[in-house]
Amino acid sequence: NEQPFRNKDRTFNTLVVGLNHQTALVEVREKFSMTDEVMERISKDMRRSPLVQEIAILNTCNRLEIYIISDKVDETVDVITN
């Protein structure tokens, strides 16, 4: 899912990647469960990428969502899926 927004000089997209109780079995969601420390490490690693302007991770017992602001959608998707 991507939604563009504009800065005065550039257009960015909001990428959303996630799963929840409606899209994945509990056994799958358990594999993606993260501690606060893991979420912090992933956030820091992703923010080091010049492709990622902002990142937010939401992790509960029923869902995991990662929101990323980027101006290069295809390249960012490649980075987060590898």
GROMACS .gro file of N, CA and C in nm:
model
  246
    1ASN      N    1   0.086  -0.117   0.000
    1ASN     CA    2   0.000   0.000   0.000
    1ASN      C    3   0.090   0.123   0.000
    2GLU      N    4   0.068   0.212  -0.091
    2GLU     CA    5   0.148   0.333  -0.094
    2GLU      C    6   0.060   0.455  -0.116
    3GLN      N    7   0.091   0.562  -0.043
    3GLN     CA    8   0.015   0.685  -0.054
    3GLN      C    9   0.115   0.799  -0.063
    4PRO      N   10   0.116   0.873  -0.174
    4PRO     CA   11   0.214   0.981  -0.185
    4PRO      C   12   0.177   1.102  -0.101
    5PHE      N   13   0.279   1.171  -0.050
    5PHE     CA   14   0.259   1.302   0.009
    5PHE      C   15   0.375   1.389  -0.035
    6ARG      N   16   0.360   1.519  -0.026
    6ARG     CA   17   0.459   1.609  -0.082
    6ARG      C   18   0.530   1.689   0.027
    7ASN      N   19   0.659   1.699   0.010
    7ASN     CA   20   0.743   1.792   0.082
    7ASN      C   21   0.760   1.908  -0.016
    8LYS      N   22   0.817   2.018   0.022
    8LYS     CA   23   0.827   2.130  -0.072
    8LYS      C   24   0.911   2.094  -0.195
    9ASP      N   25   1.004   1.997  -0.181
    9ASP     CA   26   1.092   1.964  -0.292
    9ASP      C   27   1.073   1.824  -0.348
   10ARG      N   28   1.008   1.735  -0.274
   10ARG     CA   29   1.002   1.595  -0.316
   10ARG      C   30   0.867   1.533  -0.283
   11THR      N   31   0.836   1.426  -0.353
   11THR     CA   32   0.719   1.345  -0.323
   11THR      C   33   0.765   1.218  -0.254
   12PHE      N   34   0.696   1.181  -0.147
   12PHE     CA   35   0.729   1.061  -0.072
   12PHE      C   36   0.610   0.967  -0.076
   13ASN      N   37   0.635   0.842  -0.046
   13ASN     CA   38   0.529   0.741  -0.039
   13ASN      C   39   0.532   0.676   0.098
   14THR      N   40   0.415   0.639   0.146
   14THR     CA   41   0.403   0.564   0.269
   14THR      C   42   0.383   0.418   0.232
   15LEU      N   43   0.479   0.335   0.269
   15LEU     CA   44   0.470   0.191   0.245
   15LEU      C   45   0.422   0.125   0.373
   16VAL      N   46   0.329   0.032   0.361
   16VAL     CA   47   0.278  -0.040   0.477
   16VAL      C   48   0.292  -0.189   0.450
   17VAL      N   49   0.362  -0.257   0.540
   17VAL     CA   50   0.379  -0.402   0.531
   17VAL      C   51   0.330  -0.459   0.663
   18GLY      N   52   0.250  -0.564   0.658
   18GLY     CA   53   0.204  -0.617   0.784
   18GLY      C   54   0.123  -0.744   0.771
   19LEU      N   55   0.089  -0.795   0.887
   19LEU     CA   56   0.000  -0.910   0.895
   19LEU      C   57  -0.080  -0.896   1.024
   20ASN      N   58  -0.196  -0.964   1.026
   20ASN     CA   59  -0.281  -0.957   1.144
   20ASN      C   60  -0.360  -1.086   1.161
   21HIS      N   61  -0.449  -1.088   1.257
   21HIS     CA   62  -0.525  -1.210   1.288
   21HIS      C   63  -0.618  -1.251   1.173
   22GLN      N   64  -0.646  -1.161   1.082
   22GLN     CA   65  -0.732  -1.194   0.968
   22GLN      C   66  -0.652  -1.244   0.848
   23THR      N   67  -0.523  -1.212   0.844
   23THR     CA   68  -0.442  -1.248   0.727
   23THR      C   69  -0.340  -1.359   0.753
   24ALA      N   70  -0.319  -1.393   0.881
   24ALA     CA   71  -0.217  -1.495   0.912
   24ALA      C   72  -0.257  -1.575   1.035
   25LEU      N   73  -0.227  -1.701   1.031
   25LEU     CA   74  -0.251  -1.788   1.147
   25LEU      C   75  -0.162  -1.746   1.264
   26VAL      N   76  -0.202  -1.782   1.384
   26VAL     CA   77  -0.126  -1.746   1.503
   26VAL      C   78   0.017  -1.800   1.495
   27GLU      N   79   0.036  -1.918   1.437
   27GLU     CA   80   0.171  -1.974   1.425
   27GLU      C   81   0.261  -1.885   1.338
   28VAL      N   82   0.205  -1.824   1.237
   28VAL     CA   83   0.282  -1.731   1.152
   28VAL      C   84   0.309  -1.602   1.227
   29ARG      N   85   0.207  -1.548   1.293
   29ARG     CA   86   0.225  -1.423   1.368
   29ARG      C   87   0.329  -1.439   1.477
   30GLU      N   88   0.333  -1.557   1.542
   30GLU     CA   89   0.432  -1.581   1.647
   30GLU      C   90   0.575  -1.573   1.592
   31LYS      N   91   0.595  -1.617   1.469
   31LYS     CA   92   0.728  -1.612   1.408
   31LYS      C   93   0.775  -1.468   1.384
   32PHE      N   94   0.681  -1.377   1.370
   32PHE     CA   95   0.715  -1.237   1.344
   32PHE      C   96   0.706  -1.149   1.468
   33SER      N   97   0.676  -1.209   1.582
   33SER     CA   98   0.669  -1.133   1.706
   33SER      C   99   0.807  -1.076   1.739
   34MET      N  100   0.810  -0.952   1.789
   34MET     CA  101   0.938  -0.885   1.817
   34MET      C  102   0.939  -0.826   1.957
   35THR      N  103   1.055  -0.831   2.020
   35THR     CA  104   1.075  -0.760   2.145
   35THR      C  105   1.098  -0.612   2.113
   36ASP      N  106   1.090  -0.528   2.215
   36ASP     CA  107   1.118  -0.386   2.196
   36ASP      C  108   1.259  -0.365   2.143
   37GLU      N  109   1.353  -0.445   2.193
   37GLU     CA  110   1.492  -0.432   2.150
   37GLU      C  111   1.508  -0.464   2.002
   38VAL      N  112   1.439  -0.567   1.955
   38VAL     CA  113   1.447  -0.604   1.814
   38VAL      C  114   1.383  -0.494   1.728
   39MET      N  115   1.269  -0.442   1.771
   39MET     CA  116   1.205  -0.334   1.694
   39MET      C  117   1.296  -0.212   1.686
   40GLU      N  118   1.362  -0.180   1.796
   40GLU     CA  119   1.453  -0.065   1.797
   40GLU      C  120   1.571  -0.088   1.703
   41ARG      N  121   1.627  -0.209   1.704
   41ARG     CA  122   1.739  -0.240   1.616
   41ARG      C  123   1.697  -0.231   1.469
   42ILE      N  124   1.582  -0.286   1.436
   42ILE     CA  125   1.533  -0.280   1.298
   42ILE      C  126   1.510  -0.135   1.257
   43SER      N  127   1.449  -0.057   1.345
   43SER     CA  128   1.425   0.085   1.315
   43SER      C  129   1.556   0.159   1.289
   44LYS      N  130   1.654   0.137   1.376
   44LYS     CA  131   1.784   0.203   1.357
   44LYS      C  132   1.851   0.159   1.228
   45ASP      N  133   1.848   0.028   1.199
   45ASP     CA  134   1.909  -0.022   1.075
   45ASP      C  135   1.840   0.036   0.953
   46MET      N  136   1.709   0.041   0.955
   46MET     CA  137   1.635   0.094   0.839
   46MET      C  138   1.658   0.243   0.821
   47ARG      N  139   1.668   0.318   0.932
   47ARG     CA  140   1.690   0.463   0.922
   47ARG      C  141   1.829   0.495   0.865
   48ARG      N  142   1.921   0.401   0.873
   48ARG     CA  143   2.054   0.422   0.814
   48ARG      C  144   2.047   0.422   0.661
   49SER      N  145   1.945   0.360   0.606
   49SER     CA  146   1.931   0.353   0.461
   49SER      C  147   1.890   0.489   0.406
   50PRO      N  148   1.955   0.533   0.299
   50PRO     CA  149   1.915   0.661   0.238
   50PRO      C  150   1.777   0.654   0.174
   51LEU      N  151   1.724   0.534   0.160
   51LEU     CA  152   1.591   0.517   0.101
   51LEU      C  153   1.478   0.545   0.200
   52VAL      N  154   1.506   0.536   0.329
   52VAL     CA  155   1.404   0.547   0.433
   52VAL      C  156   1.412   0.682   0.502
   53GLN      N  157   1.307   0.762   0.487
   53GLN     CA  158   1.303   0.891   0.555
   53GLN      C  159   1.249   0.875   0.698
   54GLU      N  160   1.149   0.788   0.714
   54GLU     CA  161   1.092   0.762   0.845
   54GLU      C  162   1.045   0.617   0.851
   55ILE      N  163   1.038   0.563   0.974
   55ILE     CA  164   0.987   0.427   0.993
   55ILE      C  165   0.916   0.420   1.127
   56ALA      N  166   0.808   0.344   1.131
   56ALA     CA  167   0.737   0.315   1.255
   56ALA      C  168   0.697   0.168   1.252
   57ILE      N  169   0.711   0.102   1.367
   57ILE     CA  170   0.674  -0.040   1.377
   57ILE      C  171   0.569  -0.054   1.487
   58LEU      N  172   0.459  -0.118   1.452
   58LEU     CA  173   0.353  -0.148   1.548
   58LEU      C  174   0.347  -0.299   1.563
   59ASN      N  175   0.365  -0.347   1.686
   59ASN     CA  176   0.368  -0.491   1.711
   59ASN      C  177   0.281  -0.521   1.833
   60THR      N  178   0.172  -0.596   1.810
   60THR     CA  179   0.087  -0.639   1.920
   60THR      C  180   0.073  -0.790   1.911
   61CYS      N  181  -0.007  -0.848   2.000
   61CYS     CA  182  -0.026  -0.993   1.995
   61CYS      C  183  -0.102  -1.037   1.871
   62ASN      N  184  -0.175  -0.947   1.809
   62ASN     CA  185  -0.257  -0.983   1.694
   62ASN      C  186  -0.209  -0.926   1.561
   63ARG      N  187  -0.106  -0.840   1.563
   63ARG     CA  188  -0.063  -0.784   1.435
   63ARG      C  189   0.078  -0.727   1.442
   64LEU      N  190   0.135  -0.717   1.325
   64LEU     CA  191   0.264  -0.651   1.304
   64LEU      C  192   0.246  -0.561   1.183
   65GLU      N  193   0.278  -0.434   1.198
   65GLU     CA  194   0.271  -0.341   1.087
   65GLU      C  195   0.400  -0.258   1.086
   66ILE      N  196   0.455  -0.241   0.967
   66ILE     CA  197   0.573  -0.157   0.950
   66ILE      C  198   0.536  -0.048   0.850
   67TYR      N  199   0.552   0.077   0.892
   67TYR     CA  200   0.522   0.193   0.808
   67TYR      C  201   0.655   0.259   0.771
   68ILE      N  202   0.675   0.283   0.643
   68ILE     CA  203   0.799   0.345   0.597
   68ILE      C  204   0.766   0.459   0.503
   69ILE      N  205   0.831   0.572   0.523
   69ILE     CA  206   0.821   0.685   0.432
   69ILE      C  207   0.945   0.683   0.343
   70SER      N  208   0.922   0.683   0.211
   70SER     CA  209   1.033   0.674   0.117
   70SER      C  210   0.995   0.744  -0.014
   71ASP      N  211   1.096   0.791  -0.084
   71ASP     CA  212   1.070   0.850  -0.215
   71ASP      C  213   1.105   0.754  -0.329
   72LYS      N  214   1.158   0.637  -0.295
   72LYS     CA  215   1.194   0.537  -0.396
   72LYS      C  216   1.129   0.404  -0.359
   73VAL      N  217   1.006   0.387  -0.403
   73VAL     CA  218   0.924   0.275  -0.360
   73VAL      C  219   0.985   0.140  -0.397
   74ASP      N  220   1.015   0.117  -0.523
   74ASP     CA  221   1.063  -0.014  -0.566
   74ASP      C  222   1.191  -0.055  -0.495
   75GLU      N  223   1.285   0.038  -0.484
   75GLU     CA  224   1.412   0.007  -0.417
   75GLU      C  225   1.389  -0.023  -0.269
   76THR      N  226   1.300   0.052  -0.205
   76THR     CA  227   1.272   0.031  -0.063
   76THR      C  228   1.206  -0.103  -0.040
   77VAL      N  229   1.113  -0.141  -0.125
   77VAL     CA  230   1.049  -0.273  -0.112
   77VAL      C  231   1.153  -0.382  -0.125
   78ASP      N  232   1.248  -0.369  -0.218
   78ASP     CA  233   1.354  -0.467  -0.231
   78ASP      C  234   1.435  -0.479  -0.102
   79VAL      N  235   1.466  -0.366  -0.039
   79VAL     CA  236   1.547  -0.367   0.083
   79VAL      C  237   1.471  -0.434   0.197
   80ILE      N  238   1.344  -0.402   0.214
   80ILE     CA  239   1.272  -0.456   0.330
   80ILE      C  240   1.228  -0.601   0.312
   81THR      N  241   1.228  -0.651   0.190
   81THR     CA  242   1.188  -0.790   0.169
   81THR      C  243   1.306  -0.885   0.156
   82ASN      N  244   1.426  -0.832   0.163
   82ASN     CA  245   1.546  -0.918   0.153
   82ASN      C  246   1.622  -0.925   0.283
   0.00000   0.00000   0.00000
